[in-house]
Amino acid sequence: MTRAMTITEKILADHAGLDAVSPGDLVNARVDVALGNDITAPIAIREFRELGAQKVFDRERVILVPDHFTPAKDIKSAIQVKTVREFAMEQELVHWYEGGESGVEHALLPEKGLVVPGDLVIGADSHTCTYGALGAFATGVGSTDLAAAMATGEVWLKVPETIRFVFNGAPGPWVEGKDLVLYTIGKIGVDGALYQAMEFTGPAIDNLSMAGRFTICNMAIEAGGKNGIIAPDAKTLAYVEGRGLRKHTLFSSDPDARYIKTIVFDCSQIEPQVAFPHLPENTRPVSQAGDVPIHQVVIGSCTNGRIEDMRSAARVLKGNKADRRVRLIVIPATPLVWRQAMAEGLFGIFLDAGAVISPPTCGPCLGGHMGILADGERCVATTNRNFVGRMGHAKSEVYLANPAVAAASAVAGKIAHPADVAGK
Amino acid sequence: MQPIEGRVWVFGNDVDTDLIIAARYLNTSDPAELAKHCMEDADPGFAAKVQAGDIIVAGKNFGCGSSREHAPISIKAAGAACVIARDFARIFYRNAFNTGLPILECAGVSGIQSGARLRVDFDKGVITVLDSGETHVTKPIPPFMQELLAAGGLMPYIKRKLAARV
């Protein structure tokens, strides 16, 4: 009889070839997917060569997606993408996506079925934790760790303690996955889950769409978490069905699994949230945001660039126009989201509202391109970080919110509640 | 590893990777280029002022945010010999060792001021403020990690070990 384990512990044990693991154990684990992008892969490729490695461990499992400064924003970025492209070609990688095939990596991989429940994924991008929404263990690493995994197909990991979050109650109108995770970070702080697994449970999670679950797990890193994870259920299976390229394994926590703590929230008490500069923990209910005039709104990113997010923004923007002082930038995260948004007529709503519709890119989220802020400018963004200088000038400001709040703010010209713009 | 002595630069809590190296400079991974912009949005003059062997001291959660290895690379290339913080964000922690930047967790350093001179003994885990003689004890860096740092990071370390086996 093996000991009771959490879902995170079970996936790690499985990939380490062990019957059981405990928090604090160091394990060498098999990697199902190793991911890099145009910022992190160039260093990983350099280190891969430094190691003297010739071939990646599996050309179907090393995935490279240039998405950060793409389409290349300048010569240096183009050189970085070129480095990665040449490596992808040399190694005959199956999953290399560029140009019209490319999308924001953490929206693209699940959509293409490249991550399935039960996987262990490492990515040289901190938001790799997104895939926890599929019931996978996924964590961000640096380029050197990626290089080692590209060569060996393995990674050493310390088994983390797990914090269990229980989301009870029914969230009110306009409250999305983004609000639940911002609220959580506001309560526990940007290091509230340092080195730990964040397991999201409860009826509100059960009722949440896959898009909302991806958003929640995506921001586990903003609380310092090693991974965010949600046990797979019928919704997960429905999502994976027809996409998953590999066989999946369903893991879930044992009822008597050990947690370092359990934190319970009542979602009926949670309003749409806004994280004020310059940390994601500086959250307030939007009703208490006060009078904050803004200059830009960005709707997109690995956090909120999925079709559900586009629909949420469109619902608020329909028949409305962005304030003339606000640049509204909408970035569907993948080619499929783009096509879907276009087919559903959302682009007409966005264009009527005065929006710029960008090709899929991480672009402005990290101050790359496609919407950089000047000094003194403020942006409401559906992205994940509001650090100093994150979207441009060191004296600019980023306010994090869900797509409906961002859309409402674009219309109002200041931080606004969607109900005040769209009614109801 | 030999103990080091250096001048202190103090930063606060939750120093994120965008403060360490802003994403607008991530269109290159050249260490010399990254060094020029180290800590730019926290202290615009830092890269020009910091001298080889200086020591960064900070509060909790140093290196939070992105997985960019450019962060420890820029600190190391700027000349800083070591970062001491109350604790580190986990990806940064791994990246620092993997790129050969020595880091130490120590809660007691929070009172130290910029400009102070420190002596850091990695073997013993002892940090001494040279002017006052006050000492702080932390966990020493274990021998294999010291070897890894001396090699310049994980890859040169593995390469050295593989070569020794032949």
XYZ file of C-alpha atoms in Angstrom:
590
model
C 0.000 0.000 0.000
C 1.568 3.240 -1.095
C 1.114 6.383 0.898
C -1.621 8.857 0.067
C -0.392 11.429 -2.425
C -1.473 14.646 -4.077
C -1.891 14.807 -7.856
C 1.449 16.634 -8.128
C 3.228 13.944 -6.106
C 1.629 11.181 -8.172
C 2.732 12.641 -11.498
C 6.257 13.194 -10.205
C 6.442 9.659 -8.776
C 5.155 8.219 -12.041
C 7.742 10.080 -14.105
C 10.546 9.203 -11.707
C 9.651 5.516 -11.848
C 8.862 5.432 -8.136
C 5.885 4.058 -6.221
C 5.681 7.129 -4.028
C 7.376 10.440 -3.334
C 7.168 12.914 -0.464
C 7.671 16.674 -0.341
C 11.380 17.461 -0.195
C 12.442 14.356 -2.155
C 14.783 15.044 -5.034
C 13.788 13.030 -8.063
C 15.112 12.613 -11.561
C 12.049 12.605 -13.764
C 11.218 11.762 -17.353
C 10.039 14.762 -19.355
C 7.105 14.473 -21.774
C 7.564 17.895 -23.326
C 10.472 20.357 -23.220
C 9.536 23.815 -24.490
C 11.451 26.942 -25.459
C 10.730 30.261 -27.181
C 12.629 32.898 -29.136
C 13.976 34.541 -25.959
C 15.025 31.478 -23.984
C 15.853 28.899 -26.666
C 18.899 30.725 -28.078
C 20.686 30.341 -24.727
C 19.451 26.749 -24.398
C 20.818 25.943 -27.856
C 24.173 27.500 -26.922
C 24.279 25.395 -23.742
C 23.155 22.292 -25.664
C 26.177 22.734 -27.940
C 28.421 23.540 -24.979
C 27.421 20.191 -23.520
C 28.568 18.538 -26.727
C 25.120 17.072 -27.382
C 24.372 16.122 -30.977
C 20.691 15.212 -31.057
C 17.671 16.136 -28.976
C 16.268 13.213 -26.989
C 13.053 13.110 -29.022
C 12.243 15.308 -31.995
C 8.521 15.077 -31.235
C 8.888 16.217 -27.638
C 11.200 19.187 -27.933
C 8.894 22.024 -28.945
C 10.100 25.466 -29.991
C 7.694 28.351 -30.501
C 8.942 31.832 -31.408
C 6.202 34.013 -29.902
C 7.724 36.750 -27.745
C 9.246 39.284 -30.133
C 7.537 37.888 -33.241
C 6.912 38.633 -36.025
C 10.501 39.782 -35.436
C 10.395 43.320 -34.074
C 13.977 44.236 -34.926
C 17.198 42.837 -36.342
C 18.416 41.325 -33.088
C 15.078 39.578 -32.541
C 15.190 38.282 -36.102
C 18.640 36.832 -35.439
C 17.355 35.096 -32.309
C 14.433 33.574 -34.219
C 16.824 32.547 -36.985
C 19.041 30.754 -34.454
C 16.066 28.824 -33.141
C 14.670 28.093 -36.612
C 17.981 26.702 -37.845
C 18.221 24.480 -34.796
C 14.640 23.261 -35.298
C 15.438 22.388 -38.921
C 18.765 20.765 -38.097
C 17.147 18.632 -35.394
C 14.112 17.958 -37.595
C 11.765 18.995 -34.816
C 8.179 18.037 -35.550
C 6.683 20.920 -33.579
C 8.105 24.206 -34.794
C 5.573 26.948 -35.377
C 6.378 30.211 -37.060
C 4.580 32.938 -38.983
C 0.915 32.171 -39.502
C 1.322 28.866 -37.648
C 2.658 30.502 -34.501
C 0.747 31.557 -31.450
C 1.347 32.386 -27.826
C 2.973 29.143 -26.692
C 0.825 28.384 -23.648
C -2.365 28.855 -25.628
C -0.984 27.036 -28.662
C 0.288 23.811 -27.074
C -2.953 22.766 -25.348
C -4.967 23.772 -28.404
C -2.860 21.499 -30.599
C -3.093 18.657 -28.095
C 0.659 18.733 -27.454
C 0.146 18.490 -23.702
C -2.194 15.876 -22.242
C -3.361 15.007 -18.717
C -0.697 13.265 -16.659
C 2.216 14.826 -18.567
C 5.350 16.261 -17.038
C 6.276 19.417 -18.904
C 9.173 21.770 -18.434
C 9.438 24.988 -20.362
C 11.951 27.793 -20.435
C 9.155 30.227 -19.772
C 7.750 30.904 -16.347
C 4.142 30.578 -17.504
C 4.652 26.940 -18.442
C 2.618 26.288 -15.281
C -0.478 26.975 -17.451
C -0.721 23.285 -18.445
C -1.602 22.326 -14.886
C -5.167 23.065 -15.978
C -5.031 19.803 -17.947
C -4.037 17.781 -14.892
C -0.371 17.814 -15.907
C 2.686 18.766 -13.872
C 4.201 21.742 -15.654
C 6.831 24.157 -14.434
C 9.071 26.902 -15.719
C 12.839 26.502 -15.813
C 15.788 28.456 -17.159
C 17.540 27.888 -20.450
C 20.284 25.693 -19.005
C 17.773 23.304 -17.450
C 15.961 23.251 -20.789
C 19.220 22.452 -22.580
C 19.867 19.509 -20.252
C 16.308 18.222 -20.783
C 16.578 18.639 -24.559
C 19.658 16.415 -24.451
C 18.581 13.832 -21.886
C 14.785 13.907 -21.718
C 15.095 14.182 -17.961
C 15.033 16.845 -15.283
C 15.803 16.799 -11.567
C 13.111 18.276 -9.381
C 12.419 18.728 -5.719
C 8.970 17.412 -4.840
C 7.082 20.474 -3.615
C 4.709 20.794 -0.720
C 1.166 21.403 -1.917
C -1.240 24.144 -0.871
C -4.859 23.200 -1.531
C -7.190 26.013 -2.517
C -10.914 25.346 -2.220
C -13.162 27.694 -4.160
C -16.686 27.422 -2.787
C -19.781 29.314 -3.818
C -20.846 30.661 -7.178
C -18.938 33.623 -8.642
C -21.130 36.586 -9.547
C -21.584 38.054 -13.031
C -18.398 39.328 -14.711
C -16.229 37.283 -12.348
C -13.866 35.098 -14.351
C -10.953 32.750 -13.714
C -8.695 35.808 -13.791
C -10.486 37.296 -10.800
C -10.222 34.106 -8.769
C -6.475 33.928 -9.317
C -5.872 37.658 -8.790
C -7.894 37.459 -5.591
C -5.819 34.461 -4.485
C -2.521 36.255 -5.174
C -3.860 39.317 -3.364
C -4.544 37.171 -0.313
C -1.314 35.147 -0.187
C 1.165 37.537 -1.830
C 3.666 37.194 -4.666
C 5.687 34.724 -2.608
C 2.715 33.110 -0.877
C 3.309 29.785 -2.602
C 7.084 30.036 -3.023
C 8.470 26.643 -4.147
C 5.046 25.047 -3.593
C 2.386 23.383 -5.709
C -0.954 25.182 -5.888
C -3.825 22.741 -6.259
C -7.097 24.415 -7.206
C -10.268 22.597 -6.168
C -13.876 23.176 -5.217
C -17.235 23.645 -6.923
C -16.296 26.964 -8.529
C -13.324 25.280 -10.213
C -15.515 22.355 -11.297
C -17.904 24.819 -12.912
C -15.176 26.856 -14.556
C -14.453 26.583 -18.305
C -11.126 25.161 -19.465
C -10.179 28.710 -20.513
C -10.744 29.924 -16.944
C -8.747 27.013 -15.575
C -5.825 27.797 -17.893
C -5.914 31.407 -16.657
C -5.784 30.338 -13.023
C -2.935 27.858 -13.434
C -1.101 30.337 -15.678
C -0.710 32.778 -12.800
C 0.469 30.280 -10.162
C 3.980 31.615 -10.814
C 2.815 35.087 -9.764
C 2.411 33.694 -6.253
C 5.857 32.062 -6.484
C 4.316 28.631 -7.111
C 6.262 25.809 -8.700
C 3.148 24.596 -10.464
C -0.584 25.129 -10.491
C -2.778 22.114 -11.002
C -6.412 21.090 -11.392
C -7.509 17.460 -11.366
C -8.834 16.404 -14.774
C -12.598 15.864 -15.081
C -15.192 15.483 -17.828
C -14.450 19.009 -19.081
C -10.761 18.216 -19.361
C -11.509 15.034 -21.275
C -13.914 16.827 -23.595
C -11.181 19.394 -24.288
C -8.492 16.802 -24.936
C -10.715 14.588 -27.059
C -9.913 15.002 -30.713
C -6.762 16.998 -29.937
C -4.493 14.894 -27.737
C -1.701 13.445 -29.810
C -0.623 11.049 -27.095
C -2.296 8.742 -24.624
C -3.210 10.528 -21.427
C -3.190 9.357 -17.819
C -5.651 10.695 -15.300
C -4.269 11.424 -11.855
C -6.065 12.887 -8.886
C -5.225 13.529 -5.252
C -6.063 10.868 -2.706
C -8.746 11.968 -0.236
C -6.249 11.660 2.618
C -3.326 13.290 0.771
C -1.232 15.597 2.911
C -1.325 19.346 2.268
C 0.879 21.934 3.923
C -2.255 24.048 4.197
C -5.768 24.414 2.867
C -7.146 27.823 1.993
C -10.886 28.208 1.447
C -12.482 31.064 -0.490
C -16.147 31.934 -0.932
C -16.435 32.972 -4.590
C -19.826 34.596 -4.074
C -17.932 37.313 -2.190
C -15.369 37.919 -4.942
C -15.817 40.901 -7.274
C -13.903 41.468 -10.506
C -10.376 42.353 -9.418
C -7.735 44.823 -10.544
C -4.067 44.430 -9.608
C -2.516 47.855 -9.218
C 1.126 48.610 -9.995
C 3.694 47.233 -9.456
C 2.969 43.741 -8.155
C 0.199 41.258 -8.981
C -0.579 41.057 -5.236
C -1.782 44.693 -5.135
C -5.353 43.690 -5.870
C -8.545 45.600 -5.234
C -12.151 44.960 -6.203
C -12.846 47.028 -9.311
C -15.523 48.961 -7.409
C -12.752 50.296 -5.177
C -10.355 51.209 -7.971
C -11.168 54.893 -7.739
C -10.677 57.300 -10.616
C -7.807 55.958 -12.716
C -7.651 57.440 -16.247
C -5.931 55.154 -18.737
C -4.251 55.402 -22.131
C -4.147 51.837 -23.380
C -5.932 48.524 -23.045
C -4.401 45.193 -24.045
C -6.621 42.132 -24.339
C -4.668 38.958 -25.028
C -1.624 36.951 -23.773
C -1.112 33.422 -22.457
C -3.289 34.438 -19.525
C -6.353 35.731 -21.404
C -5.987 35.368 -25.169
C -8.374 32.452 -25.733
C -11.667 32.523 -27.624
C -13.674 32.742 -24.392
C -11.663 35.855 -23.510
C -12.344 37.377 -26.923
C -16.071 36.711 -26.447
C -16.031 38.245 -22.982
C -14.415 41.421 -24.308
C -16.792 41.544 -27.292
C -19.812 41.242 -25.029
C -18.789 44.506 -23.361
C -17.543 46.246 -26.494
C -20.592 45.483 -28.637
C -22.151 48.782 -29.668
C -19.532 50.721 -27.704
C -16.464 52.654 -28.711
C -13.154 52.948 -26.932
C -12.568 56.383 -25.439
C -10.624 58.546 -27.919
C -7.731 58.801 -25.447
C -7.401 55.006 -25.245
C -5.588 52.701 -27.653
C -7.423 49.386 -27.584
C -5.271 46.451 -28.683
C -6.792 42.996 -29.084
C -4.474 40.025 -29.560
C -6.072 36.632 -30.197
C -3.449 34.235 -28.847
C -3.329 31.691 -31.661
C -4.228 31.372 -35.351
C -7.210 29.218 -34.375
C -8.503 31.798 -31.889
C -8.030 34.438 -34.598
C -10.005 32.431 -37.134
C -12.740 31.642 -34.623
C -13.054 35.265 -33.490
C -13.288 36.320 -37.119
C -15.886 33.642 -37.937
C -18.000 34.610 -34.934
C -18.088 38.240 -36.043
C -16.105 39.485 -33.064
C -13.689 41.406 -35.265
C -16.506 43.622 -36.482
C -17.312 44.480 -32.873
C -13.645 45.135 -32.091
C -13.125 47.286 -35.192
C -16.302 49.244 -34.522
C -14.969 49.874 -31.041
C -11.794 51.309 -32.545
C -9.549 48.393 -31.693
C -6.283 47.381 -33.300
C -6.336 43.635 -33.940
C -2.822 42.231 -33.651
C -1.404 38.978 -34.954
C -0.745 36.427 -32.192
C 2.287 37.516 -30.153
C 3.373 38.016 -26.541
C 4.428 41.502 -27.759
C 3.272 44.160 -25.313
C 2.896 41.860 -22.276
C 6.626 42.016 -21.704
C 7.226 45.384 -23.308
C 8.431 43.860 -26.560
C 6.358 45.544 -29.245
C 2.774 46.074 -30.499
C 1.819 48.527 -27.768
C 4.628 49.999 -25.647
C 3.903 52.623 -23.011
C 5.470 56.081 -22.684
C 6.334 57.620 -19.324
C 3.253 58.432 -17.310
C 1.002 56.198 -19.407
C -1.337 53.668 -17.832
C -2.605 50.436 -19.328
C -5.300 48.027 -18.236
C -4.122 44.629 -19.479
C -5.404 41.090 -19.296
C -1.777 39.952 -19.014
C -0.022 38.565 -15.950
C 2.586 41.021 -14.671
C 2.535 44.676 -13.711
C 6.161 45.058 -12.636
C 7.998 48.367 -13.052
C 8.713 48.882 -16.747
C 6.973 45.663 -17.747
C 5.150 47.184 -20.738
C 7.528 49.991 -21.562
C 8.855 53.054 -19.772
C 9.916 52.614 -16.154
C 7.425 55.347 -15.255
C 4.470 53.662 -16.998
C 1.861 51.627 -15.155
C 0.073 48.337 -15.806
C -3.209 47.331 -14.154
C -4.141 43.655 -14.459
C -7.759 42.643 -14.981
C -10.067 40.226 -16.780
C -11.084 40.841 -20.435
C -14.507 42.281 -19.547
C -13.005 44.798 -17.117
C -10.318 45.683 -19.655
C -12.955 46.226 -22.368
C -15.142 48.310 -20.052
C -12.125 50.408 -19.078
C -11.317 51.048 -22.748
C -14.819 52.413 -23.264
C -14.887 54.465 -20.071
C -11.346 55.800 -20.498
C -10.644 54.788 -16.917
C -10.804 51.632 -14.850
C -14.442 50.565 -14.980
C -16.777 47.754 -14.026
C -18.227 45.892 -17.037
C -21.725 46.252 -15.615
C -21.388 50.029 -15.919
C -20.672 49.750 -19.635
C -22.586 46.695 -20.810
C -25.483 47.036 -18.407
C -26.964 44.278 -16.229
C 35.839 28.746 -2.999
C 37.928 31.603 -1.675
C 36.106 34.040 0.596
C 35.283 37.298 -1.140
C 35.194 40.900 0.018
C 33.124 43.540 -1.682
C 31.023 46.642 -1.478
C 27.274 46.292 -0.963
C 24.389 47.489 -3.145
C 21.075 47.158 -1.346
C 17.780 46.472 -3.117
C 14.364 45.839 -1.566
C 11.829 43.012 -1.508
C 10.403 41.209 -4.550
C 13.068 42.412 -6.978
C 11.607 40.981 -10.181
C 13.376 39.791 -13.298
C 12.158 42.815 -15.274
C 14.000 45.043 -12.789
C 17.112 42.877 -13.056
C 17.068 42.917 -16.853
C 14.131 44.565 -18.625
C 12.533 42.511 -21.398
C 13.275 45.246 -23.924
C 16.883 44.058 -23.826
C 16.096 40.388 -24.347
C 16.658 40.594 -28.073
C 20.196 39.467 -27.276
C 21.765 36.967 -24.899
C 25.251 38.516 -25.082
C 26.418 38.830 -21.444
C 28.350 42.075 -22.051
C 25.295 43.682 -23.632
C 22.994 42.469 -20.821
C 25.444 43.774 -18.207
C 25.011 47.322 -19.506
C 21.337 47.289 -18.485
C 21.539 45.337 -15.238
C 19.065 46.682 -12.623
C 18.291 49.595 -14.923
C 14.670 50.208 -13.896
C 15.522 49.864 -10.202
C 18.647 52.046 -10.281
C 19.438 53.525 -13.702
C 23.082 54.160 -12.825
C 23.788 50.736 -11.362
C 25.542 49.172 -14.342
C 27.970 52.097 -14.526
C 28.608 52.208 -10.776
C 28.936 48.531 -9.909
C 32.487 47.238 -9.755
C 33.909 43.776 -10.068
C 33.514 41.955 -6.784
C 30.598 44.030 -5.466
C 27.777 42.283 -3.646
C 24.016 42.675 -4.079
C 21.948 42.453 -0.884
C 18.159 42.234 -1.042
C 15.021 41.258 0.834
C 12.544 38.493 0.169
C 11.659 36.777 -3.122
C 14.618 38.066 -5.155
C 14.292 37.237 -8.861
C 10.547 36.695 -8.952
C 8.773 36.658 -12.291
C 10.179 35.408 -15.546
C 12.369 32.358 -16.180
C 14.878 34.445 -18.136
C 18.382 33.198 -17.494
C 19.444 36.594 -18.780
C 18.833 37.864 -15.210
C 21.655 36.035 -13.402
C 23.794 36.332 -16.544
C 23.480 40.131 -16.480
C 24.276 40.341 -12.756
C 27.345 38.162 -13.171
C 28.518 39.986 -16.296
C 28.023 43.359 -14.568
C 30.668 42.216 -12.103
C 28.671 41.377 -8.986
C 30.382 38.506 -7.184
C 27.384 37.331 -5.212
C 23.742 38.006 -4.328
C 22.581 37.658 -0.727
C 18.832 37.804 -0.083
C 16.353 36.693 2.521
C 15.056 34.211 -0.054
C 14.895 33.729 -3.812
C 12.180 32.928 -6.334
C 12.670 29.316 -7.327
C 13.432 29.610 -11.044
C 15.982 32.348 -10.357
C 17.574 30.179 -7.674
C 18.202 27.349 -10.130
C 19.260 29.713 -12.885
C 21.821 31.431 -10.657
C 23.663 28.209 -9.886
C 23.261 26.930 -13.432
C 24.946 30.070 -14.773
C 27.641 30.192 -12.088
C 26.399 33.126 -10.002
C 26.910 32.485 -6.273
C 23.848 33.263 -4.155
C 23.178 32.921 -0.447
C 19.964 32.959 1.548
C 20.341 34.951 4.750
C 17.595 36.705 6.698
C 20.010 38.668 8.886
C 21.378 40.900 6.145
C 18.309 43.142 5.980
C 19.887 45.875 8.133
C 22.996 46.239 5.981
C 23.324 49.557 4.135
C 24.527 50.278 0.619
C 28.230 51.056 0.631
C 29.045 48.710 3.510
C 31.840 46.242 2.897
C 31.211 42.553 3.407
C 33.330 39.457 3.639
C 31.568 36.298 2.496
C 32.936 32.884 3.403
C 31.043 30.393 1.237
C 32.652 27.330 2.899
C 31.550 28.322 6.370
C 28.434 30.265 5.419
C 29.605 33.309 7.356
C 28.925 36.872 6.250
C 30.909 39.578 8.062
C 30.255 43.310 7.916
C 33.844 44.555 7.809
C 33.295 47.981 9.386
C 31.400 46.755 12.427
C 32.634 43.187 12.662
C 29.042 41.981 12.952
C 28.565 38.489 11.534
C 25.648 36.573 10.061
C 25.641 32.818 9.769
C 23.823 31.044 6.991
C 23.945 27.632 5.326
C 27.275 27.193 3.562
C 27.261 26.363 -0.148
C 27.875 22.587 -0.297
C 31.124 21.425 -1.944
C 29.542 20.080 -5.153
C 27.682 23.347 -5.706
C 30.922 25.241 -5.101
C 32.559 23.056 -7.733
C 29.702 23.846 -10.095
C 30.123 27.580 -9.451
C 33.886 27.369 -9.881
C 33.376 25.655 -13.239
C 31.184 28.584 -14.318
C 27.818 26.847 -14.241
C 26.060 23.555 -14.843
C 27.186 22.838 -18.397
C 30.916 23.444 -17.910
C 30.616 21.459 -14.662
C 29.009 18.459 -16.394
C 31.519 18.690 -19.216
C 34.394 18.674 -16.744
C 32.936 15.665 -14.957
C 32.392 13.771 -18.208
C 35.973 14.503 -19.264
C 37.293 13.257 -15.919
C 35.494 9.951 -16.410
C 37.234 9.186 -19.694
